[in-house]
XYZ file of C-alpha atoms in Angstrom:
758
model
C -75.627 13.587 23.728
C -77.827 15.419 26.274
C -77.248 19.151 26.624
C -74.837 20.540 29.201
C -77.740 22.052 31.156
C -79.400 18.646 31.467
C -76.159 16.920 32.502
C -75.255 19.588 35.051
C -78.734 19.540 36.563
C -78.509 15.759 36.938
C -75.078 15.993 38.574
C -76.188 18.704 40.990
C -79.211 16.605 41.912
C -76.942 13.613 42.416
C -74.890 15.434 45.028
C -78.128 16.657 46.646
C -77.205 20.244 45.847
C -79.058 23.204 44.415
C -78.422 25.199 41.267
C -75.876 27.970 41.753
C -75.610 30.747 39.160
C -71.817 30.838 39.420
C -71.565 27.103 38.850
C -73.794 27.273 35.771
C -71.807 30.203 34.368
C -68.541 28.400 34.936
C -69.739 25.140 33.384
C -70.915 26.970 30.254
C -67.631 28.869 30.061
C -65.648 25.623 30.352
C -67.748 23.994 27.630
C -67.316 27.054 25.404
C -63.566 26.982 25.975
C -63.429 23.305 24.997
C -65.501 23.965 21.855
C -63.482 26.995 20.700
C -60.030 26.001 21.913
C -59.631 29.331 23.717
C -57.977 28.989 27.104
C -59.917 29.995 30.196
C -58.963 31.459 33.569
C -61.919 31.251 35.898
C -62.006 32.421 39.479
C -64.642 30.515 41.385
C -65.043 31.388 45.014
C -65.510 28.800 47.734
C -68.981 27.295 47.568
C -69.346 27.707 43.812
C -69.089 23.973 43.239
C -66.302 24.398 40.711
C -65.414 20.696 40.671
C -68.789 19.820 39.140
C -68.574 22.877 36.907
C -65.526 21.464 35.123
C -66.093 17.719 35.607
C -69.449 17.637 33.830
C -68.277 19.360 30.594
C -65.034 17.333 30.811
C -66.998 14.074 30.910
C -69.270 15.298 28.121
C -66.266 16.050 25.922
C -64.444 12.815 26.781
C -67.392 10.650 25.767
C -68.130 12.710 22.671
C -64.507 12.897 21.450
C -63.330 9.489 22.668
C -60.367 11.045 24.466
C -59.837 11.460 28.204
C -59.839 14.821 29.935
C -57.030 15.407 32.429
C -57.562 17.193 35.746
C -54.401 18.325 37.552
C -54.537 19.496 41.170
C -51.895 20.776 43.569
C -52.931 18.948 46.737
C -53.601 15.333 47.641
C -56.709 16.500 49.482
C -58.390 17.741 46.305
C -57.273 14.673 44.336
C -58.914 12.505 46.959
C -62.060 14.653 46.989
C -62.480 14.349 43.226
C -61.970 10.584 43.119
C -63.621 9.674 46.423
C -66.596 12.020 46.405
C -67.158 14.062 43.251
C -66.598 11.600 40.394
C -68.571 8.695 41.943
C -71.593 10.973 42.299
C -71.146 12.459 38.840
C -70.845 8.967 37.356
C -73.956 7.735 39.140
C -75.949 10.774 38.032
C -74.869 10.823 34.395
C -74.956 7.105 33.653
C -78.725 7.008 32.826
C -78.342 10.000 30.505
C -75.139 8.930 28.752
C -75.936 5.241 28.337
C -72.821 4.163 30.201
C -71.046 5.010 33.406
C -68.286 7.613 33.108
C -64.949 6.249 34.299
C -62.023 7.855 36.102
C -58.616 7.137 37.607
C -55.769 8.675 39.616
C -52.285 8.808 38.115
C -49.330 9.519 40.410
C -45.567 9.492 40.386
C -43.667 6.210 40.619
C -42.442 6.767 44.176
C -46.027 6.530 45.420
C -46.272 2.816 44.561
C -44.703 -0.442 45.645
C -42.064 -1.820 43.277
C -42.780 -5.482 42.583
C -39.229 -6.078 41.329
C -37.690 -4.598 44.457
C -39.954 -6.719 46.618
C -38.474 -9.763 44.873
C -34.896 -8.655 45.506
C -34.338 -7.055 42.118
C -31.997 -4.391 43.511
C -29.355 -6.510 45.311
C -26.908 -3.669 45.961
C -29.339 -1.762 48.117
C -27.272 -1.469 51.298
C -30.391 -1.446 53.429
C -32.235 -4.025 51.405
C -35.710 -5.086 52.280
C -34.979 -8.532 53.590
C -31.840 -7.643 55.508
C -33.451 -4.794 57.386
C -36.564 -6.828 58.064
C -34.667 -9.848 59.377
C -32.207 -7.941 61.540
C -34.503 -5.366 63.061
C -37.819 -7.163 63.229
C -37.589 -7.514 66.972
C -35.234 -4.616 67.622
C -36.851 -1.510 66.139
C -39.770 0.086 64.433
C -38.075 0.198 61.057
C -37.830 -3.571 60.792
C -41.416 -3.976 61.899
C -42.525 -1.447 59.320
C -40.712 -3.290 56.555
C -42.219 -6.607 57.552
C -45.630 -4.924 57.627
C -45.015 -3.592 54.124
C -44.168 -7.068 52.866
C -47.413 -8.400 54.300
C -49.410 -5.510 52.865
C -47.843 -6.068 49.445
C -49.583 -9.452 49.278
C -52.957 -7.842 49.990
C -53.064 -4.511 48.157
C -54.567 -4.208 44.719
C -53.279 -0.722 43.947
C -49.868 -0.702 45.643
C -50.589 2.976 46.372
C -48.896 4.230 49.517
C -51.902 6.392 50.417
C -53.916 3.201 50.934
C -51.621 2.120 53.782
C -53.205 3.416 56.992
C -51.440 4.103 59.272
C -48.430 4.928 57.127
C -44.767 4.022 57.475
C -41.561 6.048 57.553
C -39.916 7.161 54.347
C -36.862 5.093 55.290
C -39.000 1.958 55.313
C -40.887 2.946 52.162
C -37.601 3.320 50.276
C -37.004 -0.389 50.790
C -40.031 -1.272 48.656
C -40.132 1.537 46.080
C -37.917 3.099 43.426
C -37.652 6.551 41.930
C -38.449 7.145 38.286
C -34.736 7.345 37.470
C -34.029 4.032 39.192
C -36.882 2.162 37.511
C -35.970 -0.322 34.781
C -39.064 0.638 32.796
C -40.145 -1.744 30.054
C -37.001 -3.846 30.542
C -38.045 -4.828 34.058
C -38.686 -8.586 34.270
C -41.761 -7.886 36.391
C -43.343 -5.162 34.269
C -46.549 -7.197 33.992
C -46.886 -7.142 37.796
C -45.862 -3.476 38.123
C -48.400 -1.482 40.107
C -47.419 1.724 38.304
C -47.698 0.340 34.793
C -50.956 -1.412 35.591
C -52.474 1.774 37.001
C -51.331 3.843 34.009
C -52.532 1.247 31.554
C -55.885 1.195 33.307
C -56.034 4.980 33.053
C -55.840 4.819 29.252
C -59.408 3.590 29.076
C -61.072 6.138 31.357
C -62.841 9.421 30.718
C -61.300 11.577 33.447
C -57.725 11.244 34.708
C -56.831 12.980 37.964
C -53.164 13.800 38.538
C -51.021 16.525 40.112
C -49.321 19.644 38.778
C -45.805 18.198 38.933
C -46.674 14.982 37.116
C -48.597 16.914 34.475
C -45.701 19.338 33.995
C -43.094 16.597 33.622
C -45.329 14.829 31.114
C -45.593 18.052 29.097
C -41.954 19.156 29.374
C -40.256 15.811 28.827
C -42.626 14.468 26.186
C -42.612 11.050 27.847
C -46.322 10.452 27.260
C -46.981 9.188 30.750
C -50.495 10.540 30.387
C -52.732 9.259 27.593
C -53.264 11.520 24.596
C -55.697 14.272 25.534
C -56.854 17.634 24.211
C -58.467 19.065 27.357
C -56.563 19.905 30.539
C -58.155 21.362 33.650
C -55.731 22.831 36.186
C -57.421 23.250 39.554
C -55.713 25.144 42.383
C -54.058 27.009 39.502
C -52.604 29.651 41.817
C -50.038 26.977 42.771
C -48.994 26.105 39.220
C -45.946 28.369 38.921
C -44.417 27.222 42.208
C -44.982 23.548 41.368
C -43.516 23.888 37.889
C -40.542 25.825 39.228
C -39.898 23.132 41.809
C -39.896 20.327 39.246
C -37.032 21.934 37.321
C -34.834 23.070 40.208
C -31.496 21.242 40.444
C -28.399 21.123 42.626
C -24.816 19.878 42.633
C -22.973 19.046 45.848
C -19.689 17.292 46.628
C -21.682 14.761 48.644
C -23.783 13.919 45.578
C -20.594 13.399 43.577
C -19.068 11.083 46.177
C -22.289 9.108 46.432
C -22.588 8.716 42.656
C -18.949 7.651 42.368
C -19.475 5.066 45.090
C -22.563 3.659 43.387
C -20.735 3.432 40.070
C -17.542 2.035 41.590
C -18.334 -1.621 40.963
C -19.693 -0.980 37.510
C -17.273 1.497 35.881
C -13.472 1.782 35.910
C -13.623 5.569 35.529
C -15.618 6.126 38.724
C -12.473 7.356 40.521
C -12.215 10.257 38.088
C -15.711 11.333 39.154
C -14.629 11.234 42.795
C -11.579 13.365 41.960
C -13.808 15.827 40.115
C -15.952 16.071 43.235
C -12.935 16.875 45.388
C -11.892 19.648 42.992
C -15.440 21.009 42.910
C -15.562 21.074 46.709
C -12.338 23.086 46.935
C -13.663 25.608 44.414
C -17.103 25.973 45.999
C -15.600 26.495 49.438
C -13.887 29.635 48.159
C -17.087 31.140 46.763
C -19.120 33.249 49.217
C -22.725 32.379 49.891
C -25.288 34.033 47.652
C -26.414 34.403 44.075
C -23.905 34.125 41.217
C -24.433 36.606 38.395
C -21.857 34.717 36.314
C -19.861 31.494 36.518
C -16.332 32.102 37.931
C -13.528 30.554 35.867
C -12.516 28.012 38.504
C -16.112 26.919 39.004
C -16.603 26.568 35.268
C -13.482 24.407 35.104
C -14.665 22.217 37.990
C -18.118 21.756 36.505
C -16.686 20.964 33.079
C -14.474 18.288 34.623
C -17.491 16.833 36.434
C -19.542 16.881 33.237
C -16.821 15.163 31.217
C -15.978 12.478 33.783
C -19.614 11.584 34.343
C -20.089 11.382 30.587
C -17.302 8.782 30.441
C -18.875 6.779 33.253
C -22.246 6.966 31.509
C -20.652 5.191 28.551
C -19.166 2.499 30.784
C -22.463 1.913 32.571
C -24.224 0.937 29.388
C -24.817 -2.821 29.530
C -22.945 -5.065 27.094
C -24.856 -6.002 23.918
C -27.587 -8.521 24.670
C -27.379 -7.978 28.427
C -30.184 -6.340 30.361
C -29.604 -3.581 32.905
C -29.866 -4.817 36.486
C -31.066 -2.870 39.479
C -27.631 -1.967 40.815
C -26.416 -0.646 37.469
C -29.633 1.332 36.990
C -29.267 3.030 40.383
C -25.684 3.958 39.517
C -26.762 5.307 36.121
C -29.493 7.407 37.734
C -27.008 9.063 40.121
C -24.409 9.695 37.387
C -27.032 10.981 34.931
C -28.321 13.483 37.481
C -24.828 14.887 38.066
C -24.104 15.142 34.358
C -27.414 16.862 33.632
C -27.120 19.327 36.502
C -23.488 20.268 35.849
C -24.264 20.739 32.153
C -27.248 22.934 32.969
C -25.232 25.298 35.162
C -22.539 25.553 32.497
C -25.138 26.456 29.866
C -25.914 29.674 31.791
C -29.437 29.833 30.459
C -30.873 33.328 30.358
C -33.579 32.736 32.957
C -31.664 30.433 35.305
C -30.729 31.703 38.753
C -27.590 30.112 40.211
C -26.554 30.469 43.829
C -24.262 28.970 46.453
C -25.341 28.208 49.987
C -23.319 26.882 52.909
C -24.311 24.394 55.536
C -22.287 22.813 58.338
C -22.629 19.209 57.250
C -22.632 19.158 53.451
C -20.451 22.203 52.971
C -21.032 24.327 49.873
C -24.028 23.553 47.680
C -24.577 24.858 44.155
C -28.182 25.302 43.071
C -29.952 26.388 39.913
C -33.608 27.277 39.376
C -35.598 29.134 36.711
C -36.375 32.769 37.487
C -39.477 32.521 35.308
C -41.365 29.589 33.824
C -43.791 31.726 31.830
C -42.471 30.874 28.365
C -41.978 27.212 29.264
C -45.574 26.947 30.445
C -46.774 28.805 27.350
C -44.895 26.522 24.951
C -45.364 23.174 26.651
C -48.690 23.331 28.463
C -50.828 25.670 26.338
C -49.845 24.148 22.996
C -52.004 21.507 21.279
C -54.733 21.369 23.928
C -57.346 23.516 25.581
C -56.441 24.528 29.128
C -58.871 25.620 31.816
C -57.267 27.105 34.925
C -59.386 27.623 38.004
C -58.976 28.610 41.626
C -60.705 30.632 44.295
C -57.779 33.074 44.067
C -56.724 33.980 40.525
C -57.629 37.662 40.618
C -55.118 39.609 42.699
C -55.789 43.273 43.304
C -58.933 42.937 41.197
C -57.318 41.673 37.969
C -56.083 38.442 36.330
C -52.995 40.191 34.941
C -50.561 39.163 37.669
C -51.324 35.451 37.411
C -51.636 35.500 33.607
C -48.196 37.048 33.284
C -46.510 34.325 35.344
C -47.852 31.550 33.094
C -47.080 33.091 29.723
C -50.506 34.454 28.849
C -49.379 38.068 28.448
C -47.060 39.759 26.005
C -46.291 39.245 22.337
C -47.306 35.861 20.974
C -49.466 34.928 23.948
C -52.315 32.538 23.140
C -55.895 33.734 23.354
C -57.575 33.425 26.716
C -60.575 34.657 28.600
C -60.804 35.590 32.264
C -64.021 35.057 34.195
C -64.910 35.652 37.838
C -68.109 33.787 38.697
C -68.079 35.064 42.264
C -69.261 33.050 45.231
C -72.708 32.098 46.495
C -71.686 33.247 49.958
C -72.779 36.576 51.397
C -69.349 37.470 52.730
C -70.285 40.830 54.337
C -73.048 39.080 56.296
C -71.170 35.867 57.067
C -67.715 37.117 57.988
C -65.854 39.965 59.620
C -62.352 41.087 58.596
C -60.756 42.520 61.736
C -57.447 44.398 61.699
C -55.909 44.831 65.159
C -54.466 48.251 64.309
C -53.603 48.954 67.956
C -50.881 46.276 68.001
C -47.209 47.142 67.448
C -45.819 46.408 63.999
C -44.459 42.855 63.647
C -40.742 42.599 64.337
C -37.988 40.059 63.851
C -37.798 39.086 67.523
C -41.076 37.248 67.708
C -44.548 38.300 68.720
C -44.865 41.161 71.188
C -46.650 40.516 74.522
C -49.553 42.626 73.257
C -49.941 40.247 70.310
C -50.108 37.224 72.607
C -52.713 39.059 74.713
C -54.737 39.640 71.542
C -54.555 35.979 70.504
C -55.663 34.884 73.967
C -58.602 37.290 74.013
C -59.773 36.179 70.578
C -59.457 32.462 71.358
C -61.259 32.816 74.695
C -64.095 34.738 73.041
C -64.416 32.098 70.315
C -64.350 29.239 72.814
C -61.617 27.561 70.775
C -62.756 27.049 67.154
C -59.582 28.791 65.957
C -57.302 28.181 62.985
C -54.080 30.120 63.558
C -52.042 30.849 60.416
C -48.515 32.025 61.131
C -45.767 33.292 58.857
C -43.154 31.015 60.444
C -43.124 27.781 62.371
C -41.219 29.492 65.154
C -44.117 31.910 65.580
C -46.667 29.075 65.479
C -44.797 27.104 68.154
C -44.359 30.155 70.352
C -48.073 30.931 70.176
C -48.915 27.279 70.855
C -46.754 27.136 73.980
C -48.045 30.477 75.244
C -51.728 29.647 74.680
C -51.429 26.218 76.263
C -50.111 27.889 79.381
C -52.639 30.729 79.394
C -55.739 28.628 78.673
C -55.235 26.083 81.451
C -57.727 27.824 83.737
C -60.717 27.251 81.475
C -63.342 24.668 82.343
C -63.142 21.937 79.737
C -59.703 23.252 78.759
C -59.293 24.499 75.182
C -56.826 22.247 73.395
C -54.158 23.797 71.183
C -52.784 21.594 68.410
C -49.657 22.549 66.506
C -48.634 21.570 63.003
C -45.835 19.018 63.152
C -47.171 17.170 66.189
C -48.916 14.709 63.867
C -49.752 14.342 60.192
C -51.659 17.331 58.821
C -54.674 15.230 57.869
C -54.857 13.752 61.379
C -54.607 17.166 63.044
C -57.258 18.665 60.768
C -59.671 15.795 61.512
C -59.077 16.248 65.244
C -59.617 20.007 64.952
C -62.817 19.524 62.940
C -64.275 17.028 65.405
C -63.727 19.037 68.610
C -64.938 22.660 68.609
C -63.001 23.489 71.811
C -59.768 23.128 69.882
C -57.314 25.430 68.142
C -54.957 24.416 65.355
C -51.855 26.559 64.825
C -49.434 26.187 61.956
C -47.988 27.609 58.766
C -47.691 27.089 55.007
C -49.781 24.007 54.262
C -52.524 25.204 56.619
C -52.876 28.423 54.612
C -54.501 26.548 51.746
C -56.313 23.277 51.198
C -57.670 22.986 54.754
C -61.429 22.539 54.505
C -63.211 22.642 57.871
C -66.815 23.737 57.294
C -69.241 24.160 60.156
C -68.881 25.448 63.695
C -65.434 24.001 64.446
C -63.725 26.917 62.667
C -65.225 30.313 63.459
C -62.014 32.281 63.885
C -59.004 32.484 61.579
C -55.990 34.359 62.954
C -53.280 35.632 60.576
C -50.265 36.894 62.505
C -48.578 39.006 59.801
C -48.506 39.740 56.078
C -46.755 36.723 54.516
C -44.112 38.391 52.357
C -41.361 36.150 50.927
C -37.988 36.196 52.679
C -35.907 39.185 51.506
C -32.876 36.944 50.893
C -34.769 34.395 48.795
C -32.666 34.104 45.601
C -35.593 33.560 43.240
C -37.820 36.274 44.670
C -34.987 38.806 44.699
C -33.931 37.866 41.138
C -37.490 38.285 39.888
C -37.860 41.646 41.647
C -34.587 42.932 40.184
C -35.505 41.778 36.681
C -38.845 43.576 36.834
C -37.209 46.713 38.214
C -34.694 46.716 35.325
C -37.615 46.748 32.905
C -39.101 49.755 34.654
C -41.668 47.866 36.728
C -42.326 47.757 40.447
C -40.514 44.633 41.633
C -41.958 44.798 45.129
C -45.551 44.942 43.976
C -45.078 42.370 41.209
C -43.311 39.802 43.383
C -43.523 40.374 47.141
C -46.947 42.005 47.303
C -48.415 39.537 44.808
C -47.030 36.613 46.817
C -48.483 38.058 50.017
C -51.868 38.792 48.408
C -52.178 35.215 47.200
C -51.338 33.750 50.608
C -53.684 36.146 52.398
C -56.540 35.325 50.047
C -55.980 31.632 50.537
C -55.660 31.951 54.304
C -58.753 34.127 54.723
C -60.627 31.674 52.516
C -60.364 29.017 55.231
C -63.142 30.730 57.226
C -66.316 30.512 55.118
C -66.741 27.083 53.552
C -70.551 26.785 53.514
C -73.563 29.044 53.211
C -74.307 28.836 56.943
C -70.734 29.401 58.191
C -70.077 32.501 60.302
C -66.899 33.908 61.777
C -64.008 36.353 61.944
C -60.677 36.655 60.148
C -58.328 38.541 62.469
C -55.227 40.212 61.016
C -52.675 40.989 63.722
C -50.613 43.167 61.379
C -51.540 46.864 61.342
C -49.910 47.285 57.913
C -53.103 45.774 56.478
C -54.566 49.257 57.010
C -51.613 51.641 57.150
C -49.208 50.550 54.374
C -49.267 52.052 50.884
C -49.918 48.593 49.442
C -52.777 47.864 51.857
C -55.450 48.561 49.245
C -53.970 45.991 46.862
C -53.949 43.346 49.601
C -57.479 44.183 50.710
C -58.858 43.899 47.163
C -57.459 40.357 46.981
C -59.485 39.169 49.985
C -63.086 37.934 50.088
C -65.351 40.966 50.697
C -65.837 40.490 54.444
C -67.314 43.270 56.569
C -64.233 45.268 57.677
C -63.614 46.686 61.143
C -60.902 47.558 63.631
C -63.312 47.648 66.585
C -61.891 45.118 69.052
C -64.871 45.088 71.434
C -67.309 44.496 68.580
C -65.281 41.524 67.345
C -64.941 39.916 70.771
C -68.674 40.210 71.379
C -69.444 38.743 67.957
C -67.200 35.740 68.647
C -68.843 35.141 72.030
C -72.309 35.157 70.458
C -71.190 32.759 67.748
C -69.757 30.394 70.355
C -72.924 30.455 72.442
C -75.200 29.699 69.488
C -72.938 27.366 67.516
C -74.473 24.090 66.254
C -72.647 20.754 66.758
C -69.649 20.107 64.494
C -70.135 18.260 61.223
C -69.219 14.614 60.784
C -65.650 13.965 59.647
C -64.790 11.105 57.283
C -61.729 8.871 57.667
C -59.331 7.959 54.789
C -60.590 5.449 52.205
C -59.000 2.318 50.718
C -58.488 2.315 46.937
C -58.566 -0.046 43.992
C -56.302 -0.248 40.940
C -57.520 2.982 39.305
C -57.368 4.863 42.591
C -61.131 4.769 43.087
C -62.550 3.913 46.487
C -62.806 0.207 47.203
C -66.383 -1.000 47.135
C -67.455 1.397 44.376
C -67.948 0.369 40.768
C -64.714 2.000 39.641
C -62.927 0.658 42.691
C -63.687 -2.980 41.835
C -64.498 -3.219 38.135
C -61.997 -4.129 35.453
C -61.062 -1.241 33.215
C -60.380 -1.347 29.514
C -56.668 -1.697 28.856
C -55.822 -3.058 32.303
C -52.798 -5.377 32.488
C -53.559 -8.789 33.921
C -50.875 -9.539 36.503
C -51.298 -13.268 35.915
C -50.847 -12.985 32.146
C -47.433 -14.398 31.165
C -47.591 -13.279 27.534
C -45.053 -10.688 26.355
C -46.090 -7.114 27.014
C -45.237 -3.942 25.168
C -42.277 -1.950 26.358
C -43.368 0.633 28.882
C -42.581 4.299 28.245
C -39.486 5.700 29.956
C -40.153 6.853 33.506
C -40.284 10.503 34.414
C -37.816 12.155 36.764
C -38.857 12.446 40.392
C -40.720 15.651 41.090
C -39.215 18.264 43.386
C -41.520 20.088 45.727
C -39.828 23.209 47.025
C -36.607 25.096 47.568
C -35.706 25.583 51.243
C -32.322 26.923 52.340
C -31.497 26.580 48.634
C -32.052 22.806 48.655
C -34.555 21.488 46.103
C -36.625 19.126 48.242
C -38.267 16.065 46.767
C -41.660 14.653 47.667
C -39.851 11.685 49.164
C -37.670 13.807 51.434
C -40.679 15.758 52.650
C -42.516 12.540 53.382
C -39.519 11.200 55.272
C -39.497 14.326 57.414
C -43.161 13.872 58.262
C -42.713 10.218 59.068
C -39.566 10.865 61.084
C -41.350 13.486 63.149
C -44.241 11.092 63.715
C -41.783 8.483 64.981
C -40.196 10.965 67.384
C -36.822 11.397 65.667
C -34.766 14.347 66.849
C -33.019 16.820 64.553
C -29.743 14.911 64.398
C -31.490 11.604 63.623
C -33.498 13.264 60.852
C -30.307 14.802 59.496
C -28.585 11.424 59.435
C -31.573 9.650 57.904
C -32.035 12.086 55.016
C -28.326 12.814 54.654
C -28.732 16.572 54.796
C -27.313 19.104 57.271
C -29.262 19.790 60.416
C -29.791 23.479 59.578
C -31.309 22.562 56.203
C -33.511 19.990 57.960
C -34.539 22.580 60.546
C -35.451 25.101 57.852
C -37.571 22.595 55.944
C -39.228 21.413 59.161
C -40.215 25.012 59.812
C -41.470 25.387 56.269
C -43.615 22.280 56.553
C -44.766 23.156 60.031
C -43.065 20.140 61.580
C -41.204 19.794 64.864
C -38.408 17.325 65.526
C -38.802 15.008 68.498
C -36.637 14.635 71.555
C -35.068 11.401 70.425
C -35.847 7.889 69.273
C -34.963 4.309 70.053
C -34.965 3.363 66.372
C -32.062 1.267 65.170
C -30.891 1.988 61.642
C -27.951 -0.408 61.733
């Protein structure tokens, strides 16, 4: 086996890069961590080349040990970067040195793939079944056309991966050709040999590097379902997101609507389904009497209602078991999934686990909703993720306030019994004081609850005009982003070659970012997902505006519970929770500016508290070390000079098509057979597939634990022009919950649609 130095040098040469001290230090630290088994937290600033710094030692270990290394990321963008760009180049570079080409694959959740059994009508009780919707609406609406298009694409695709379908389809259409993990028949499915999911996972067993996401990795670790092949090295990139992703995967809810729906699904399969419906009615009456907010204990009536729901669903679970010798069909499996979820969630609330936070929220359509989420996942992460394997966590933002302590504490690496770990900051190759300016507009009024002040809009206009566009606007709420968009569109009309202002929610994020990157006389305003993961190097982004310090909402049940718990132990709840949350978001947002060694620009903070508040120093120490100033004239002149001398924007790549392992079509990994791959034409018996994992949840908004599928449906619905009421009907959630999640995702409902969902 060649030395790490030789392998890294070859990989760097393969990507036409140059040696970076931080990258070398990180690669050696990763290799040392793998050799010793000591966990590693490594902060690697933008431009370090951290992907190569962990991929090369991961490949080295995988080939030497004969076991794959797993890389888990938070965003689809980084997953795609690793598989589309980084690993192909690493494989090409290392093949002559290793004697064979390193292999790799993407592993995703079941909802991301076509279901072969559903395509063949294997779920006959689907009320909006594939063929019915396609036949009825083919000529009448977009939904039918989308479904027909999906059927045609199913005959062509090798991977069955939804990301390969460009342009995409609505979530409503996608549901007609996919199943959740709970609904899947697993190894008992008559079409398991043709299953896109099982084929992709089987193919992944023979590769060196598996790329997945935080939620999938967490479910694999927590549930012990062995969806990922056996491995002893785990790299968690974008590790600052880990706690939120893990929390989201284990957040649950119980609603009367869920109970009614489950009872309806089980009605044809179980005689006791009416008792579940009655339990739902009782639960609804009890929840309606409980005021909105966090529950510090379970009231007697609520405990009685939940116990009745738990017991009745348990009886139906027994009835839904198929008779001896009879296989479970699609309809029965869907009913079981709905009943199982109710039983599990009701039982969990009744357990009153020490770290669970339970709260009730009200909404006009669904009524009262009971939710439960973990206040802390530190011990769970410690026990399930850091046991029996070496874990490397990396991000550009792991040190907050100059220390790893805050992040380490949230993932179980502090306190009695914590495993050994090392923290390392390899810095960044960028000269931040020379490349960027951090400007605080201290003359502006403090942000209020009634929207941006006129002086703030004047400031945004002046900055955008000076920059000639080239502006990424990061706002703390979607309302603020939309208001700024509308105001700037009106104010900038007088410019020659008018500056365009794009707003998150007007199209898919990836489409908007590509448009922003291609046209320098463009601004992109938005929130949340724009604060991290957006990579626009070059002259198209020379100004980043941050409207206010992004503290969590004061009424957020989890944030408030965490703050109170820390305060009870004598700590500073505000600094540990709210300030830490804000510091992380600010660091990520400011990091959007400098992406290459020749980038130049300004990060403008329109919140004077960045200089005046008692916590300002903590926030400032979490940012890249830009040159600081509050001199408005200096900043405007600097932006004008940058605009006048800016080079042309960089080329922007379009999405790629993928093969079975997730690799780009046309590459070796995209076309070659992989050891362990299932042959779809092979009619021989196959081994029973492992049980599927539960569908991952992505976030809690208005107390509702949103799934990936619901978020995707929102995006697709917005793209199709659906208004708020149509989105509410489609997703079967109240309009105020929909509106809150739209704001959180930076989406905007349309004015109406001609779609027919009949």
